[in-house]
């Protein structure tokens, strides 16, 4: 079988308008034919369905970029180890996927399209299996971590410090999946809010969201001495190794501050001295939950400028407006390396503004995976 990205993309475009129904059908078929696999998934499947759609979309549109595809699928394969996924499970998933596409593509499902999808899925599955098997020899599937500090910083928002039972290697800007004992098999992603430390601790900035099982548990029901599980660190929004020749612009909305604070710490610890502008936005001054620590960082590193931005408090004695407004008020950022994290709509608007301003897309880094 030869890989034919064109046929896969064309049929996937036909599938996208009915993707919600297709994903529901896929999981129904998968669990009907392989009922034991249901135990690998969380009780509620809403987030899982969104993840499948996002992953499938990224894989399909990366088929013409082998290096990018291998990097993404390798990360996905390593991360899936924490769910207990085994090589033989990929066959069942592939059968259900092809049956789903056949059902919803309709007349567009030809022997040529079927062969193209089979080749694409086989290649993707092999990349994930190879990465998982290679990782199994050097890294655990998950880490147990103890809660060593839990501080409520604002209503519904906590800063939590964890001590993994074994060293957790990660890079500034990455995130981890977290599972609490209260909700087995339910994992949620949280950015690590610090650069690597000698004591191996990591910090998470967690905001409880309505209906958020894990976030609510972490903020309201977790205490010092409790344990959680951590998946392997993932994410490519990381600063380059070695020197940092360009000045940095960091734009953080809410708890999107976490990975950007880690990046700032990493650059400061490197000994380099680029200028760093950190724009930290929230609705009210009370929601600038980490401002005290940021001001202390600013005092010790003269090349760091922290700019708090408040959008919904007219009496605030500081910069008022949205983060996109704040980005517009400064000079051109075309010579900067830029990192943006926060609510997706905000991130998209700022990326568009920066690109319109002439910042090369390759110098704008965003976190593609953030969940409550």
Short mmCIF file of N, CA and C in Angstrom, two decimals, residues 20 40 69 96 105 122 168 173 182 241 247 294 303 332 338-339 347 368:
data_model
loop_
_atom_site.label_atom_id
_atom_site.label_comp_id
_atom_site.label_asym_id
_atom_site.label_seq_id
_atom_site.Cartn_x
_atom_site.Cartn_y
_atom_site.Cartn_z
N UNK A 20 -19.19 15.24 14.10
CA UNK A 20 -19.75 14.88 15.40
C UNK A 20 -20.43 13.53 15.39
N UNK A 40 -10.42 1.50 29.07
CA UNK A 40 -9.27 2.40 28.93
C UNK A 40 -9.70 3.86 28.87
N UNK A 69 4.85 15.10 11.11
CA UNK A 69 3.94 14.01 11.44
C UNK A 69 4.58 13.03 12.40
N UNK A 96 -12.31 0.11 13.26
CA UNK A 96 -13.45 0.98 13.54
C UNK A 96 -13.35 2.30 12.78
N UNK A 105 -18.63 8.77 4.39
CA UNK A 105 -18.20 9.36 3.12
C UNK A 105 -19.15 8.96 1.99
N UNK A 122 -1.99 2.73 8.89
CA UNK A 122 -0.91 1.79 9.22
C UNK A 122 0.38 2.53 9.52
N UNK A 168 11.13 13.99 37.11
CA UNK A 168 10.28 14.17 35.94
C UNK A 168 11.01 15.12 34.98
N UNK A 173 7.94 25.47 29.51
CA UNK A 173 6.91 25.67 28.50
C UNK A 173 6.08 24.44 28.22
N UNK A 182 -9.83 10.79 42.71
CA UNK A 182 -11.29 10.91 42.70
C UNK A 182 -11.89 10.54 41.34
N UNK A 241 17.46 25.82 22.99
CA UNK A 241 18.64 25.59 23.83
C UNK A 241 19.75 26.55 23.42
N UNK A 247 15.18 39.57 21.84
CA UNK A 247 14.33 39.95 22.95
C UNK A 247 13.03 39.15 22.88
N UNK A 294 5.77 37.73 40.26
CA UNK A 294 6.32 38.33 39.05
C UNK A 294 7.08 39.62 39.36
N UNK A 303 16.21 43.18 33.24
CA UNK A 303 15.82 43.13 31.83
C UNK A 303 14.39 42.60 31.64
N UNK A 332 6.56 48.21 17.55
CA UNK A 332 6.53 46.98 16.76
C UNK A 332 7.32 45.87 17.44
N UNK A 338 8.25 35.58 20.19
CA UNK A 338 6.99 35.79 20.88
C UNK A 338 6.39 34.47 21.34
N UNK A 339 5.89 34.46 22.58
CA UNK A 339 5.18 33.31 23.14
C UNK A 339 3.84 33.80 23.66
N UNK A 347 -5.64 34.20 21.98
CA UNK A 347 -4.39 33.79 21.35
C UNK A 347 -4.48 33.99 19.84
N UNK A 368 -0.69 24.64 21.40
CA UNK A 368 -1.88 24.15 20.69
C UNK A 368 -2.82 23.33 21.54
#
